[in-house]
Every structure is written in C-alpha cells, then in structure tokens.
mmCIF file of C-alpha atoms in Angstrom:
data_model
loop_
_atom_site.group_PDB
_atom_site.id
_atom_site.type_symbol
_atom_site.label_atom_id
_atom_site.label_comp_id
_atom_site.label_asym_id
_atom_site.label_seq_id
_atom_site.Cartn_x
_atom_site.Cartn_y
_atom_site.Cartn_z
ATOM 1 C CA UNK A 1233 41.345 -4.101 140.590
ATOM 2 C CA UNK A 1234 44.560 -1.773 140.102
ATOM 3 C CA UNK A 1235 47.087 -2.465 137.830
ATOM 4 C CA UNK A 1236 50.375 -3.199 139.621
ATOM 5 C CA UNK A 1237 52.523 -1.224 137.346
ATOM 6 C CA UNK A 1238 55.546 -2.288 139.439
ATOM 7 C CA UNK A 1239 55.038 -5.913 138.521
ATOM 8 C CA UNK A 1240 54.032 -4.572 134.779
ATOM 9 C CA UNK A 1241 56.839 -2.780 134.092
ATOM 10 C CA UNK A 1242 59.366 -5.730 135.632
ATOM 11 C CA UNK A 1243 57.325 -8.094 132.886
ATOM 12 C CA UNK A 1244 57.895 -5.562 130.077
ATOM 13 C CA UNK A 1245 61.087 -4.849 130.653
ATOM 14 C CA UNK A 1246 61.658 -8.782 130.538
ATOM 15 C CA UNK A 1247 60.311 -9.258 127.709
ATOM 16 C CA UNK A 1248 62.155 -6.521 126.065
ATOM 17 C CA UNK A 1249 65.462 -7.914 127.360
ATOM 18 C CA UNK A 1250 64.943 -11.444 126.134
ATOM 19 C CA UNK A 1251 63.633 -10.361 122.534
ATOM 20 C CA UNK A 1252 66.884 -8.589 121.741
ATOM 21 C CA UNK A 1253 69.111 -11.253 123.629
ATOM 22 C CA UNK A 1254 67.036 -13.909 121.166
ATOM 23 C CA UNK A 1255 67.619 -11.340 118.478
ATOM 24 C CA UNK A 1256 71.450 -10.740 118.744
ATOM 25 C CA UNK A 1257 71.978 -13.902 119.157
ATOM 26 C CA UNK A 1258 70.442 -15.180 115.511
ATOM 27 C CA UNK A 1259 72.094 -12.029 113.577
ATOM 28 C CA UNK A 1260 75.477 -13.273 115.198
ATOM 29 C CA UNK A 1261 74.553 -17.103 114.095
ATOM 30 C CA UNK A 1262 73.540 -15.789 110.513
ATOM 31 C CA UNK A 1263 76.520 -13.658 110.130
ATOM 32 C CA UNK A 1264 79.017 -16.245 111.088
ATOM 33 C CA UNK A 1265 77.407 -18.558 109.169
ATOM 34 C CA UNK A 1266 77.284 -15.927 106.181
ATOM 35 C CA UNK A 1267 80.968 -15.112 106.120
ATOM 36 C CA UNK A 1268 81.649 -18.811 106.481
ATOM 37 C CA UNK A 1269 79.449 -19.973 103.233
ATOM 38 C CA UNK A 1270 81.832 -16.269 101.362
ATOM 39 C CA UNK A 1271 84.809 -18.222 102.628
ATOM 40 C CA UNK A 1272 84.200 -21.605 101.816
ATOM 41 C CA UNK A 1273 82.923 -20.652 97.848
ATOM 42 C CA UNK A 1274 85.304 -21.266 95.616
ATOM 43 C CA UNK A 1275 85.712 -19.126 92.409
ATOM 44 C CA UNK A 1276 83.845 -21.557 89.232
ATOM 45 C CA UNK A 1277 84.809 -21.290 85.897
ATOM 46 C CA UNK A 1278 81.483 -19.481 85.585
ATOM 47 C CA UNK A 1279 83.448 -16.671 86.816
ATOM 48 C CA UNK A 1280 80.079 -13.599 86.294
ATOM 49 C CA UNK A 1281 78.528 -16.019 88.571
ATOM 50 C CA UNK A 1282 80.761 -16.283 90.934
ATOM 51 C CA UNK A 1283 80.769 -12.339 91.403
ATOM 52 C CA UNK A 1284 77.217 -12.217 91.058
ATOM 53 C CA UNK A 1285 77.083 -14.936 94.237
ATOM 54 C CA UNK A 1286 79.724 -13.295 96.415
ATOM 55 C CA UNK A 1287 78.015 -9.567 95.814
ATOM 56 C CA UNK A 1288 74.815 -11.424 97.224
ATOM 57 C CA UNK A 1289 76.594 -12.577 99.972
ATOM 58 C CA UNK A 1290 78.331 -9.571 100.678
ATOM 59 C CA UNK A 1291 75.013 -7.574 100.707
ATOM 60 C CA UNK A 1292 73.872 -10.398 103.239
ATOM 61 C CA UNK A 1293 76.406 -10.067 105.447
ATOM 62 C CA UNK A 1294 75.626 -6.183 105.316
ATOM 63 C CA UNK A 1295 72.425 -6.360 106.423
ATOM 64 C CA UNK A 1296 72.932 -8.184 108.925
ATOM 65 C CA UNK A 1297 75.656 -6.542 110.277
ATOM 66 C CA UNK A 1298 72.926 -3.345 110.285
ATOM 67 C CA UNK A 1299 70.625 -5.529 112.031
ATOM 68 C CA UNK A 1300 73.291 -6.302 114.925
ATOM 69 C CA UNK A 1301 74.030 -2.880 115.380
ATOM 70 C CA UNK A 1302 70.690 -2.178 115.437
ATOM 71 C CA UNK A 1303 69.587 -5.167 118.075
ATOM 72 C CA UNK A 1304 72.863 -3.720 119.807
ATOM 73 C CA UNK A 1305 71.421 -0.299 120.350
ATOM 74 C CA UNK A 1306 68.167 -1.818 121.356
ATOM 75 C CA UNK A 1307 70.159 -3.617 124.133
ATOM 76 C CA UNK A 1308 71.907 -0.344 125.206
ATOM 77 C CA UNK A 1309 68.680 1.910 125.375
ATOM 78 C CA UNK A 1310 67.026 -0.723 127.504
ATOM 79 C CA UNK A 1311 70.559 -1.229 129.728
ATOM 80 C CA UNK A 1312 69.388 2.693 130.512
ATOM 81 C CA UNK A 1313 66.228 2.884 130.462
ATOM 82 C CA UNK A 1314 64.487 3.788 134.086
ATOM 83 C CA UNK A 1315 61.924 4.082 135.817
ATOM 84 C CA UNK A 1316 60.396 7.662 135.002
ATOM 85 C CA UNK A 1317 61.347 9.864 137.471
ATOM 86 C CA UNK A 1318 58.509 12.367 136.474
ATOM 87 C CA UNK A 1319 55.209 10.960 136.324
ATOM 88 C CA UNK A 1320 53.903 14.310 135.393
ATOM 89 C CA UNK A 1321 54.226 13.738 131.272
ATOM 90 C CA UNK A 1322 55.067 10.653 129.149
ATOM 91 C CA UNK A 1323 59.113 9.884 128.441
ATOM 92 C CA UNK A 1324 61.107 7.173 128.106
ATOM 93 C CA UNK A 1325 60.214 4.272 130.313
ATOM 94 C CA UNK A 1326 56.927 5.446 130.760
ATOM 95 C CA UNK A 1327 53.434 2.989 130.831
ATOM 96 C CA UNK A 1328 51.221 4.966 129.352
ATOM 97 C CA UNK A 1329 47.430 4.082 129.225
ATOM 98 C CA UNK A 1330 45.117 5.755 126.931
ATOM 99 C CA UNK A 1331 41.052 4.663 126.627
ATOM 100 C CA UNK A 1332 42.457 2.235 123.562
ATOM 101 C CA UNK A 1333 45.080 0.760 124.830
ATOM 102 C CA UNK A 1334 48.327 0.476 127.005
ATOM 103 C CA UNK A 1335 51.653 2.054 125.133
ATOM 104 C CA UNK A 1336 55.497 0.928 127.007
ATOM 105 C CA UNK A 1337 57.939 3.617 125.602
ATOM 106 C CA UNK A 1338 61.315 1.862 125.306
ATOM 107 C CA UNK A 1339 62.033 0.024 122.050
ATOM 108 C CA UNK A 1340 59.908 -1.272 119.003
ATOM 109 C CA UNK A 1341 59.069 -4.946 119.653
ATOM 110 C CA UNK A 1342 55.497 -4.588 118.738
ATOM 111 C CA UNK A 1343 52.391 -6.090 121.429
ATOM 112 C CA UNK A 1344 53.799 -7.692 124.145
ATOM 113 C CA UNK A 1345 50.471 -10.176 126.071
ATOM 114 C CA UNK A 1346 51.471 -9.760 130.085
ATOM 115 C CA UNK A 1347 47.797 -11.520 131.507
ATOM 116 C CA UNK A 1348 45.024 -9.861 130.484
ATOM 117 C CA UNK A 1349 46.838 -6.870 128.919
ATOM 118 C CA UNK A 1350 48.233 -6.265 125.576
ATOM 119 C CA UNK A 1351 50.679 -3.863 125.880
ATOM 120 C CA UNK A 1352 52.260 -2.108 122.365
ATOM 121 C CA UNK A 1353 55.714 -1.670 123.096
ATOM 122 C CA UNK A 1354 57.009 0.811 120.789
ATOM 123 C CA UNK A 1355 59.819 2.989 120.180
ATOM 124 C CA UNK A 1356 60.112 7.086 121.197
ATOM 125 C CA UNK A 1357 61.031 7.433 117.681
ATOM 126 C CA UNK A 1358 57.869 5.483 116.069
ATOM 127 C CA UNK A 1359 54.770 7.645 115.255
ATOM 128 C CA UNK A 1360 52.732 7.071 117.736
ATOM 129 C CA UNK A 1361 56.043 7.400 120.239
ATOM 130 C CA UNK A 1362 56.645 10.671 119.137
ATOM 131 C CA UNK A 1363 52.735 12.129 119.254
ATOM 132 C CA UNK A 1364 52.952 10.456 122.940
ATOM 133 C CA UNK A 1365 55.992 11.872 124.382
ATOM 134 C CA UNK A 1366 55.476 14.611 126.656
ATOM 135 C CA UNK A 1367 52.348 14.148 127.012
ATOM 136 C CA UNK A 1368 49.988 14.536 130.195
ATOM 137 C CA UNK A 1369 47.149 13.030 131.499
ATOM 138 C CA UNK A 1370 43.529 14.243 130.474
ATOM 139 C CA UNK A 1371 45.407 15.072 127.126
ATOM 140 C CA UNK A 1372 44.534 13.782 123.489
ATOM 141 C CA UNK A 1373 46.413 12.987 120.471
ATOM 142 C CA UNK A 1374 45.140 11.423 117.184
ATOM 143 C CA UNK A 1375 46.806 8.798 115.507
ATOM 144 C CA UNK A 1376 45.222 6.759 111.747
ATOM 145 C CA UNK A 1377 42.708 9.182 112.350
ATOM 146 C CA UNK A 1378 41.647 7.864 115.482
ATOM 147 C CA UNK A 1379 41.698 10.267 118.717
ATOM 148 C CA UNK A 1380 43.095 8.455 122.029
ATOM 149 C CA UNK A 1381 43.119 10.471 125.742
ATOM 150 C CA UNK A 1382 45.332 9.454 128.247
ATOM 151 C CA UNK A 1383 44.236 8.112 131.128
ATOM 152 C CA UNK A 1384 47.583 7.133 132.997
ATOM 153 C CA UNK A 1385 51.324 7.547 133.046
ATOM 154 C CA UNK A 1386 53.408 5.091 135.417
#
C-alpha cells in the first residue's frame, strides 16, 4: 500500500508542534517558579551559604532561560517550515526514506510512532541531518558505520 505522505507529514508536523508547545510551556513554569524560590530566600546568617544557594539558582534560571530560547527557535523553524517545493534532493521539510528507516528534517525531537512507522525526526543541523541534506534518490551516505540509500524524498 502507498504511504500517504500528505497525511504523514500533517501527523509529523503535529507532533512537532505539540512537543515544543508542551516544552515551552514547562521551561516557562520552571523559570517562574525558579525566580520565585531566588525571591522568596531570605539571606541566613550562614551568609557563604546563602551565596552558594542563590549562584545555584541563578545558574538554574540560566539554563532554563537557554532552554526557552531554544524551544522558542524550535517553534519558529517549524512556524516556517514547508512543504518542499523541490522533491528533486532532501531539504528542510523533507520525508526522506532510506532502506533503514524514515528521516523528517525539521527539528530534533527524536522517533516520532505515526501507525506502523517510526519516523526519526531530527534536526538539519544533527549528523545524520547534515550527511542527508541535499541528497537524491538512488544516493548513499554512511552514518555509525552503517551505509543507508535513499529510496524516497516527499
């Protein structure tokens, strides 16, 4: 039966969406609740502690503010991210298929199950991302020392 990469790429692209909505949406909770515990902490008379505690929390609220702005560039590469417009060789957007596997290029969430398919959705920038892009059909790349050929790009 063939794939309806129509349907596919709606799924993916779903499931792309709602991981970094679900991830933006704990970073903000765990930075608000971060710079609420740094405002709340009152200096002890164990004062090396006290500077020890708000450097940790600090370097907390750091990270996650990385994270966020992270999540939040996730969001905007999948606000533009569209359909291929050459099928020709793999860019961003594309579903590639290879005789190991199906690859989504948009962001790094890791395998995404959609039916019967597990589909690695991964990043142009990851590895394997940047041995796929540009690609074509009937090509080959190698990857952990493991040749793939592609089979499709939709």
């Amino acid at each position: 039966m063939e794939k309806d990469y129509t349907l596919l790429r709606s799924l993916l692209m779903s499931s792309c969406k709602l991981h970094v909505e679900d991830r933006i949406a704990n970073l903000e909770l765990a930075l608000k609740s971060a710079h609420e515990a740094s405002t709340d902490d009152t200096k002890s008379s164990a004062g090396d502690k006290y500077e020890t505690t708000r450097e940790m929390m600090q370097q907390d609220i750091a990270r996650c503010q990385m994270q966020l702005a992270e999540a939040k560039k996730d969001e905007l590469i999948l606000t533009g991210l569209l359909e291929p417009n050459h099928l020709d060789f793999v860019q961003n957007g594309s579903i590639v298929e290879t005789n190991l596997g199906i690859y989504f290029i948009a962001i790094s969430i890791g395998v995404v199950k959609i039916d019967h398919d597990k589909v690695f959705v991964i990043s142009n920038q990851s590895p394997i991302g940047k041995l796929l892009l540009r690609k074509k059909v009937g090509e080959s790349f190698v990857f952990n020392n493991v040749e793939q050929r592609l089979l499709s790009i939709n």
